[in-house]
Amino acid sequence: GENVEQHPSTLSVQEGDSAVIKCTYSDSASNYFPWYKQELGKRPQLIIDIRSNVGEKKDQRIAVTLNKTAKHFSLHITETQPEDSAVYFCAASRDTNAGKSTFGDGTTLTVKP
Amino acid sequence: DAGVTQSPTHLIKTRGQQVTLRCSPISGHKSVSWYQQVLGQGPQFIFQYYEKEERGRGNFPDRFSARQFPNYSSELNVNALLLGDSALYLCASSLVSVGTQYFGPGTRLLVL
């Protein structure tokens, strides 16, 4: 089955700096890669996703890049703000079926004011 | 519109007992998935149901079962509870089986 590895497990940045979280996946048939943000005690919320026919996607301060050959994808957050502090999860699935996603173990991002 | 709802929010059980967790998807969503999230880890896929049929099962023992009702709500049942079943159980719904999924608030299960 699919295996998703996520690094780093914790990340601390100063407000205004950029943050990068990286994930690798094992199943070459995976073609849908969402990123979720989970604040303490709350549900995971989708922040951005990318499909395998696209190499990069941007939404304001958030971007995701995908390298299918190397089987890795990354989340980039620019101009970080304290409210970006949360746990971020990457995930991968086949057939763009997010309902059968394999998740990474999460990255705890702390943005210091 | 109401989001995905789950009940109960918290539950305490003892080893060997059985538990039933419930999920109501977003109105119009026909796909429901269940995930187990152990503290400090990412959600782990348990089941997906679409149009009342099982569309996928993760690497969980037969003690775990689920079903989806005609109104697309779903139940997750866990029999013969073990201490290791203590976790946050998340339900997620999507419009179609390949759509973006939206998570409910979860049910926190503690097995003593």
PDB file of C-alpha atoms in Angstrom:
ATOM      1  CA  GLY A   1       0.000   0.000   0.000  1.00  0.00           C
ATOM      2  CA  GLU A   2       0.847   3.668  -0.091  1.00  0.00           C
ATOM      3  CA  ASN A   3       3.348   5.100   2.380  1.00  0.00           C
ATOM      4  CA  VAL A   4       3.695   8.845   2.947  1.00  0.00           C
ATOM      5  CA  GLU A   5       6.619  10.317   4.836  1.00  0.00           C
ATOM      6  CA  GLN A   6       6.570  13.911   6.021  1.00  0.00           C
ATOM      7  CA  HIS A   7       9.432  16.145   7.190  1.00  0.00           C
ATOM      8  CA  PRO A   8      10.167  17.922   9.391  1.00  0.00           C
ATOM      9  CA  SER A   9       8.035  16.824  12.318  1.00  0.00           C
ATOM     10  CA  THR A  10       8.392  20.253  13.928  1.00  0.00           C
ATOM     11  CA  LEU A  11       9.214  23.612  12.389  1.00  0.00           C
ATOM     12  CA  SER A  12       9.649  26.955  14.101  1.00  0.00           C
ATOM     13  CA  VAL A  13       9.939  30.197  12.127  1.00  0.00           C
ATOM     14  CA  GLN A  14       9.819  33.911  12.795  1.00  0.00           C
ATOM     15  CA  GLU A  15       6.789  35.835  11.682  1.00  0.00           C
ATOM     16  CA  GLY A  16       7.264  36.936   8.093  1.00  0.00           C
ATOM     17  CA  ASP A  17       9.652  34.112   7.208  1.00  0.00           C
ATOM     18  CA  SER A  18       8.806  31.281   4.823  1.00  0.00           C
ATOM     19  CA  ALA A  19       8.064  27.699   5.847  1.00  0.00           C
ATOM     20  CA  VAL A  20       8.535  24.585   3.733  1.00  0.00           C
ATOM     21  CA  ILE A  21       7.186  21.121   4.522  1.00  0.00           C
ATOM     22  CA  LYS A  22       8.135  18.130   2.392  1.00  0.00           C
ATOM     23  CA  CYS A  23       6.454  14.793   1.741  1.00  0.00           C
ATOM     24  CA  THR A  24       7.430  11.712  -0.208  1.00  0.00           C
ATOM     25  CA  TYR A  25       5.092   8.954  -1.362  1.00  0.00           C
ATOM     26  CA  SER A  26       5.694   5.405  -2.487  1.00  0.00           C
ATOM     27  CA  ASP A  27       2.788   4.528  -4.819  1.00  0.00           C
ATOM     28  CA  SER A  28       3.497   5.791  -8.323  1.00  0.00           C
ATOM     29  CA  ALA A  29      -0.237   5.443  -9.084  1.00  0.00           C
ATOM     30  CA  SER A  30      -1.133   8.171  -6.570  1.00  0.00           C
ATOM     31  CA  ASN A  31      -2.435  11.204  -8.398  1.00  0.00           C
ATOM     32  CA  TYR A  32      -4.071  13.452  -5.805  1.00  0.00           C
ATOM     33  CA  PHE A  33      -2.143  15.281  -3.087  1.00  0.00           C
ATOM     34  CA  PRO A  34      -4.052  17.437  -0.577  1.00  0.00           C
ATOM     35  CA  TRP A  35      -2.662  19.392   2.355  1.00  0.00           C
ATOM     36  CA  TYR A  36      -4.638  19.851   5.569  1.00  0.00           C
ATOM     37  CA  LYS A  37      -4.256  22.229   8.495  1.00  0.00           C
ATOM     38  CA  GLN A  38      -5.354  21.034  11.922  1.00  0.00           C
ATOM     39  CA  GLU A  39      -5.489  23.470  14.805  1.00  0.00           C
ATOM     40  CA  LEU A  40      -5.433  22.146  18.335  1.00  0.00           C
ATOM     41  CA  GLY A  41      -8.657  20.332  19.164  1.00  0.00           C
ATOM     42  CA  LYS A  42     -10.165  21.002  15.740  1.00  0.00           C
ATOM     43  CA  ARG A  43     -10.857  19.049  12.587  1.00  0.00           C
ATOM     44  CA  PRO A  44      -8.411  18.872   9.649  1.00  0.00           C
ATOM     45  CA  GLN A  45      -9.245  21.468   6.997  1.00  0.00           C
ATOM     46  CA  LEU A  46      -8.136  21.368   3.387  1.00  0.00           C
ATOM     47  CA  ILE A  47      -5.875  24.310   2.552  1.00  0.00           C
ATOM     48  CA  ILE A  48      -4.638  23.378  -0.908  1.00  0.00           C
ATOM     49  CA  ASP A  49      -4.446  20.357  -3.186  1.00  0.00           C
ATOM     50  CA  ILE A  50      -2.690  19.364  -6.391  1.00  0.00           C
ATOM     51  CA  ARG A  51      -3.325  16.730  -9.026  1.00  0.00           C
ATOM     52  CA  SER A  52      -0.612  14.815 -10.820  1.00  0.00           C
ATOM     53  CA  ASN A  53      -1.131  16.594 -14.126  1.00  0.00           C
ATOM     54  CA  VAL A  54       0.039  19.856 -12.533  1.00  0.00           C
ATOM     55  CA  GLY A  55       3.510  20.712 -11.248  1.00  0.00           C
ATOM     56  CA  GLU A  56       2.679  23.700  -9.079  1.00  0.00           C
ATOM     57  CA  LYS A  57      -0.357  25.420  -7.610  1.00  0.00           C
ATOM     58  CA  LYS A  58      -0.599  28.683  -5.720  1.00  0.00           C
ATOM     59  CA  ASP A  59      -3.244  30.273  -3.507  1.00  0.00           C
ATOM     60  CA  GLN A  60      -2.179  33.608  -2.037  1.00  0.00           C
ATOM     61  CA  ARG A  61       0.573  32.846   0.518  1.00  0.00           C
ATOM     62  CA  ILE A  62       0.369  29.082   0.040  1.00  0.00           C
ATOM     63  CA  ALA A  63       1.858  27.026  -2.771  1.00  0.00           C
ATOM     64  CA  VAL A  64       2.350  23.348  -3.440  1.00  0.00           C
ATOM     65  CA  THR A  65       4.856  21.779  -5.812  1.00  0.00           C
ATOM     66  CA  LEU A  66       4.870  18.219  -7.113  1.00  0.00           C
ATOM     67  CA  ASN A  67       7.717  16.191  -8.582  1.00  0.00           C
ATOM     68  CA  LYS A  68       6.183  12.980  -9.939  1.00  0.00           C
ATOM     69  CA  THR A  69       9.506  11.514 -11.008  1.00  0.00           C
ATOM     70  CA  ALA A  70      10.976  11.816  -7.546  1.00  0.00           C
ATOM     71  CA  LYS A  71       7.611  11.126  -5.898  1.00  0.00           C
ATOM     72  CA  HIS A  72       7.701  14.089  -3.607  1.00  0.00           C
ATOM     73  CA  PHE A  73       5.613  17.182  -3.027  1.00  0.00           C
ATOM     74  CA  SER A  74       6.068  20.226  -0.849  1.00  0.00           C
ATOM     75  CA  LEU A  75       4.016  22.912   0.871  1.00  0.00           C
ATOM     76  CA  HIS A  76       5.373  26.447   0.862  1.00  0.00           C
ATOM     77  CA  ILE A  77       3.966  29.161   3.112  1.00  0.00           C
ATOM     78  CA  THR A  78       5.319  32.666   2.602  1.00  0.00           C
ATOM     79  CA  GLU A  79       5.056  35.677   4.917  1.00  0.00           C
ATOM     80  CA  THR A  80       4.051  33.456   7.811  1.00  0.00           C
ATOM     81  CA  GLN A  81       1.744  34.818  10.501  1.00  0.00           C
ATOM     82  CA  PRO A  82       1.104  33.600  14.068  1.00  0.00           C
ATOM     83  CA  GLU A  83      -2.286  32.272  12.961  1.00  0.00           C
ATOM     84  CA  ASP A  84      -0.472  29.884  10.610  1.00  0.00           C
ATOM     85  CA  SER A  85       0.665  27.972  13.713  1.00  0.00           C
ATOM     86  CA  ALA A  86      -0.933  24.504  13.534  1.00  0.00           C
ATOM     87  CA  VAL A  87      -0.239  20.922  12.540  1.00  0.00           C
ATOM     88  CA  TYR A  88      -0.036  20.423   8.780  1.00  0.00           C
ATOM     89  CA  PHE A  89      -0.672  17.049   7.131  1.00  0.00           C
ATOM     90  CA  CYS A  90       0.098  15.956   3.612  1.00  0.00           C
ATOM     91  CA  ALA A  91      -1.817  13.099   2.012  1.00  0.00           C
ATOM     92  CA  ALA A  92      -1.859  11.035  -1.167  1.00  0.00           C
ATOM     93  CA  SER A  93      -4.490   8.971  -2.929  1.00  0.00           C
ATOM     94  CA  ARG A  94      -5.230   7.195  -6.221  1.00  0.00           C
ATOM     95  CA  ASP A  95      -7.888   8.134  -8.715  1.00  0.00           C
ATOM     96  CA  THR A  96      -8.155  11.575  -7.128  1.00  0.00           C
ATOM     97  CA  ASN A  97     -10.229   9.864  -4.448  1.00  0.00           C
ATOM     98  CA  ALA A  98      -9.526  11.939  -1.379  1.00  0.00           C
ATOM     99  CA  GLY A  99     -11.792   9.655   0.617  1.00  0.00           C
ATOM    100  CA  LYS A 100      -9.111   6.943   0.639  1.00  0.00           C
ATOM    101  CA  SER A 101      -6.143   9.100   1.496  1.00  0.00           C
ATOM    102  CA  THR A 102      -2.902   8.019   3.134  1.00  0.00           C
ATOM    103  CA  PHE A 103      -1.633  10.740   5.460  1.00  0.00           C
ATOM    104  CA  GLY A 104       1.804  11.746   6.645  1.00  0.00           C
ATOM    105  CA  ASP A 105       2.433  12.040  10.369  1.00  0.00           C
ATOM    106  CA  GLY A 106       2.183  15.809  10.397  1.00  0.00           C
ATOM    107  CA  THR A 107       4.390  18.846  10.907  1.00  0.00           C
ATOM    108  CA  THR A 108       3.846  21.115  13.891  1.00  0.00           C
ATOM    109  CA  LEU A 109       4.490  24.648  12.652  1.00  0.00           C
ATOM    110  CA  THR A 110       5.091  27.393  15.199  1.00  0.00           C
ATOM    111  CA  VAL A 111       5.280  30.987  14.000  1.00  0.00           C
ATOM    112  CA  LYS A 112       6.868  33.247  16.578  1.00  0.00           C
ATOM    113  CA  PRO A 113       5.685  36.861  16.627  1.00  0.00           C
TER     114      PRO A 113
ATOM    115  CA  ASP B   1     -25.325  24.689   5.441  1.00  0.00           C
ATOM    116  CA  ALA B   2     -24.325  22.453   8.310  1.00  0.00           C
ATOM    117  CA  GLY B   3     -20.967  20.762   8.024  1.00  0.00           C
ATOM    118  CA  VAL B   4     -20.198  17.151   8.787  1.00  0.00           C
ATOM    119  CA  THR B   5     -21.482  16.237  12.234  1.00  0.00           C
ATOM    120  CA  GLN B   6     -20.424  13.378  14.480  1.00  0.00           C
ATOM    121  CA  SER B   7     -21.769  11.932  17.696  1.00  0.00           C
ATOM    122  CA  PRO B   8     -20.917  11.504  20.427  1.00  0.00           C
ATOM    123  CA  THR B   9     -18.085  13.998  20.882  1.00  0.00           C
ATOM    124  CA  HIS B  10     -16.432  11.999  23.637  1.00  0.00           C
ATOM    125  CA  LEU B  11     -16.753   8.427  24.815  1.00  0.00           C
ATOM    126  CA  ILE B  12     -15.171   6.335  27.538  1.00  0.00           C
ATOM    127  CA  LYS B  13     -15.330   2.548  27.300  1.00  0.00           C
ATOM    128  CA  THR B  14     -13.595  -0.383  28.937  1.00  0.00           C
ATOM    129  CA  ARG B  15     -11.665  -3.151  27.221  1.00  0.00           C
ATOM    130  CA  GLY B  16     -13.842  -5.754  25.568  1.00  0.00           C
ATOM    131  CA  GLN B  17     -16.831  -3.455  25.121  1.00  0.00           C
ATOM    132  CA  GLN B  18     -18.374  -2.434  21.829  1.00  0.00           C
ATOM    133  CA  VAL B  19     -18.878   1.087  20.512  1.00  0.00           C
ATOM    134  CA  THR B  20     -20.908   2.729  17.756  1.00  0.00           C
ATOM    135  CA  LEU B  21     -19.936   6.092  16.319  1.00  0.00           C
ATOM    136  CA  ARG B  22     -22.207   8.120  14.083  1.00  0.00           C
ATOM    137  CA  CYS B  23     -21.658  10.538  11.246  1.00  0.00           C
ATOM    138  CA  SER B  24     -23.964  12.792   9.241  1.00  0.00           C
ATOM    139  CA  PRO B  25     -22.428  14.065   6.001  1.00  0.00           C
ATOM    140  CA  ILE B  26     -22.914  17.463   4.444  1.00  0.00           C
ATOM    141  CA  SER B  27     -26.300  17.581   2.747  1.00  0.00           C
ATOM    142  CA  GLY B  28     -26.016  16.103  -0.740  1.00  0.00           C
ATOM    143  CA  HIS B  29     -22.726  14.334  -0.065  1.00  0.00           C
ATOM    144  CA  LYS B  30     -22.892  10.645  -0.912  1.00  0.00           C
ATOM    145  CA  SER B  31     -19.397   9.530   0.081  1.00  0.00           C
ATOM    146  CA  VAL B  32     -18.403   9.008   3.708  1.00  0.00           C
ATOM    147  CA  SER B  33     -14.974   7.959   4.931  1.00  0.00           C
ATOM    148  CA  TRP B  34     -13.783   7.019   8.399  1.00  0.00           C
ATOM    149  CA  TYR B  35     -10.308   7.662   9.775  1.00  0.00           C
ATOM    150  CA  GLN B  36      -8.565   6.881  13.055  1.00  0.00           C
ATOM    151  CA  GLN B  37      -6.167   9.516  14.385  1.00  0.00           C
ATOM    152  CA  VAL B  38      -3.904   8.439  17.201  1.00  0.00           C
ATOM    153  CA  LEU B  39      -2.289  11.267  19.172  1.00  0.00           C
ATOM    154  CA  GLY B  40       0.748  12.623  17.353  1.00  0.00           C
ATOM    155  CA  GLN B  41       0.003  10.848  14.075  1.00  0.00           C
ATOM    156  CA  GLY B  42      -1.878  11.532  10.884  1.00  0.00           C
ATOM    157  CA  PRO B  43      -5.353  10.148  10.243  1.00  0.00           C
ATOM    158  CA  GLN B  44      -5.357   6.528   9.134  1.00  0.00           C
ATOM    159  CA  PHE B  45      -7.959   5.371   6.612  1.00  0.00           C
ATOM    160  CA  ILE B  46     -10.473   2.803   7.915  1.00  0.00           C
ATOM    161  CA  PHE B  47     -13.420   2.703   5.465  1.00  0.00           C
ATOM    162  CA  GLN B  48     -15.010   4.530   2.589  1.00  0.00           C
ATOM    163  CA  TYR B  49     -18.669   4.174   1.640  1.00  0.00           C
ATOM    164  CA  TYR B  50     -20.238   5.589  -1.481  1.00  0.00           C
ATOM    165  CA  GLU B  51     -23.891   5.193  -2.372  1.00  0.00           C
ATOM    166  CA  LYS B  52     -24.252   2.759   0.536  1.00  0.00           C
ATOM    167  CA  GLU B  53     -21.575   0.418  -0.766  1.00  0.00           C
ATOM    168  CA  GLU B  54     -18.135  -0.151   0.701  1.00  0.00           C
ATOM    169  CA  ARG B  55     -15.584   1.358  -1.668  1.00  0.00           C
ATOM    170  CA  GLY B  56     -12.459   0.733   0.347  1.00  0.00           C
ATOM    171  CA  ARG B  57     -11.106  -0.679   3.546  1.00  0.00           C
ATOM    172  CA  GLY B  58      -7.855   0.167   5.281  1.00  0.00           C
ATOM    173  CA  ASN B  59      -5.570  -2.129   7.238  1.00  0.00           C
ATOM    174  CA  PHE B  60      -7.819  -2.631  10.259  1.00  0.00           C
ATOM    175  CA  PRO B  61      -8.993  -5.884  11.890  1.00  0.00           C
ATOM    176  CA  ASP B  62     -12.458  -7.332  11.413  1.00  0.00           C
ATOM    177  CA  ARG B  63     -13.448  -5.878  14.783  1.00  0.00           C
ATOM    178  CA  PHE B  64     -14.038  -2.684  12.817  1.00  0.00           C
ATOM    179  CA  SER B  65     -17.153  -2.507  10.663  1.00  0.00           C
ATOM    180  CA  ALA B  66     -19.261   0.233   9.158  1.00  0.00           C
ATOM    181  CA  ARG B  67     -22.361   0.873   7.158  1.00  0.00           C
ATOM    182  CA  GLN B  68     -24.068   3.683   5.308  1.00  0.00           C
ATOM    183  CA  PHE B  69     -27.772   4.333   5.446  1.00  0.00           C
ATOM    184  CA  PRO B  70     -30.191   5.455   2.683  1.00  0.00           C
ATOM    185  CA  ASN B  71     -29.858   9.076   3.916  1.00  0.00           C
ATOM    186  CA  TYR B  72     -26.040   8.708   3.510  1.00  0.00           C
ATOM    187  CA  SER B  73     -25.322   8.927   7.220  1.00  0.00           C
ATOM    188  CA  SER B  74     -22.927   6.318   8.509  1.00  0.00           C
ATOM    189  CA  GLU B  75     -22.007   4.305  11.574  1.00  0.00           C
ATOM    190  CA  LEU B  76     -18.659   2.885  12.580  1.00  0.00           C
ATOM    191  CA  ASN B  77     -18.726  -0.080  14.942  1.00  0.00           C
ATOM    192  CA  VAL B  78     -15.790  -1.390  16.891  1.00  0.00           C
ATOM    193  CA  ASN B  79     -16.110  -4.656  18.804  1.00  0.00           C
ATOM    194  CA  ALA B  80     -13.946  -6.130  21.561  1.00  0.00           C
ATOM    195  CA  LEU B  81     -12.269  -2.798  22.283  1.00  0.00           C
ATOM    196  CA  LEU B  82      -8.550  -2.739  23.018  1.00  0.00           C
ATOM    197  CA  LEU B  83      -6.553  -0.042  24.790  1.00  0.00           C
ATOM    198  CA  GLY B  84      -4.933   0.716  21.434  1.00  0.00           C
ATOM    199  CA  ASP B  85      -8.289   1.710  19.974  1.00  0.00           C
ATOM    200  CA  SER B  86      -8.140   4.923  21.984  1.00  0.00           C
ATOM    201  CA  ALA B  87      -8.030   7.662  19.377  1.00  0.00           C
ATOM    202  CA  LEU B  88      -9.892  10.447  17.627  1.00  0.00           C
ATOM    203  CA  TYR B  89     -12.249   8.971  15.040  1.00  0.00           C
ATOM    204  CA  LEU B  90     -12.855  11.293  12.139  1.00  0.00           C
ATOM    205  CA  CYS B  91     -15.575  11.111   9.556  1.00  0.00           C
ATOM    206  CA  ALA B  92     -15.235  12.896   6.219  1.00  0.00           C
ATOM    207  CA  SER B  93     -17.750  13.396   3.454  1.00  0.00           C
ATOM    208  CA  SER B  94     -17.520  14.351  -0.196  1.00  0.00           C
ATOM    209  CA  LEU B  95     -19.981  14.992  -2.963  1.00  0.00           C
ATOM    210  CA  VAL B  96     -18.800  12.120  -5.099  1.00  0.00           C
ATOM    211  CA  SER B  97     -16.298   9.348  -4.523  1.00  0.00           C
ATOM    212  CA  VAL B  98     -13.537  11.402  -6.127  1.00  0.00           C
ATOM    213  CA  GLY B  99     -14.381  14.754  -4.600  1.00  0.00           C
ATOM    214  CA  THR B 100     -12.684  16.912  -1.998  1.00  0.00           C
ATOM    215  CA  GLN B 101     -13.413  15.610   1.472  1.00  0.00           C
ATOM    216  CA  TYR B 102     -14.584  17.633   4.450  1.00  0.00           C
ATOM    217  CA  PHE B 103     -13.963  16.417   7.965  1.00  0.00           C
ATOM    218  CA  GLY B 104     -16.262  16.327  10.953  1.00  0.00           C
ATOM    219  CA  PRO B 105     -15.107  17.360  14.448  1.00  0.00           C
ATOM    220  CA  GLY B 106     -14.403  13.769  15.427  1.00  0.00           C
ATOM    221  CA  THR B 107     -15.307  11.469  18.296  1.00  0.00           C
ATOM    222  CA  ARG B 108     -12.661  11.078  20.954  1.00  0.00           C
ATOM    223  CA  LEU B 109     -12.698   7.494  22.245  1.00  0.00           C
ATOM    224  CA  LEU B 110     -10.873   6.498  25.394  1.00  0.00           C
ATOM    225  CA  VAL B 111     -10.601   2.801  26.211  1.00  0.00           C
ATOM    226  CA  LEU B 112      -9.686   1.983  29.812  1.00  0.00           C
TER     227      LEU B 112
END
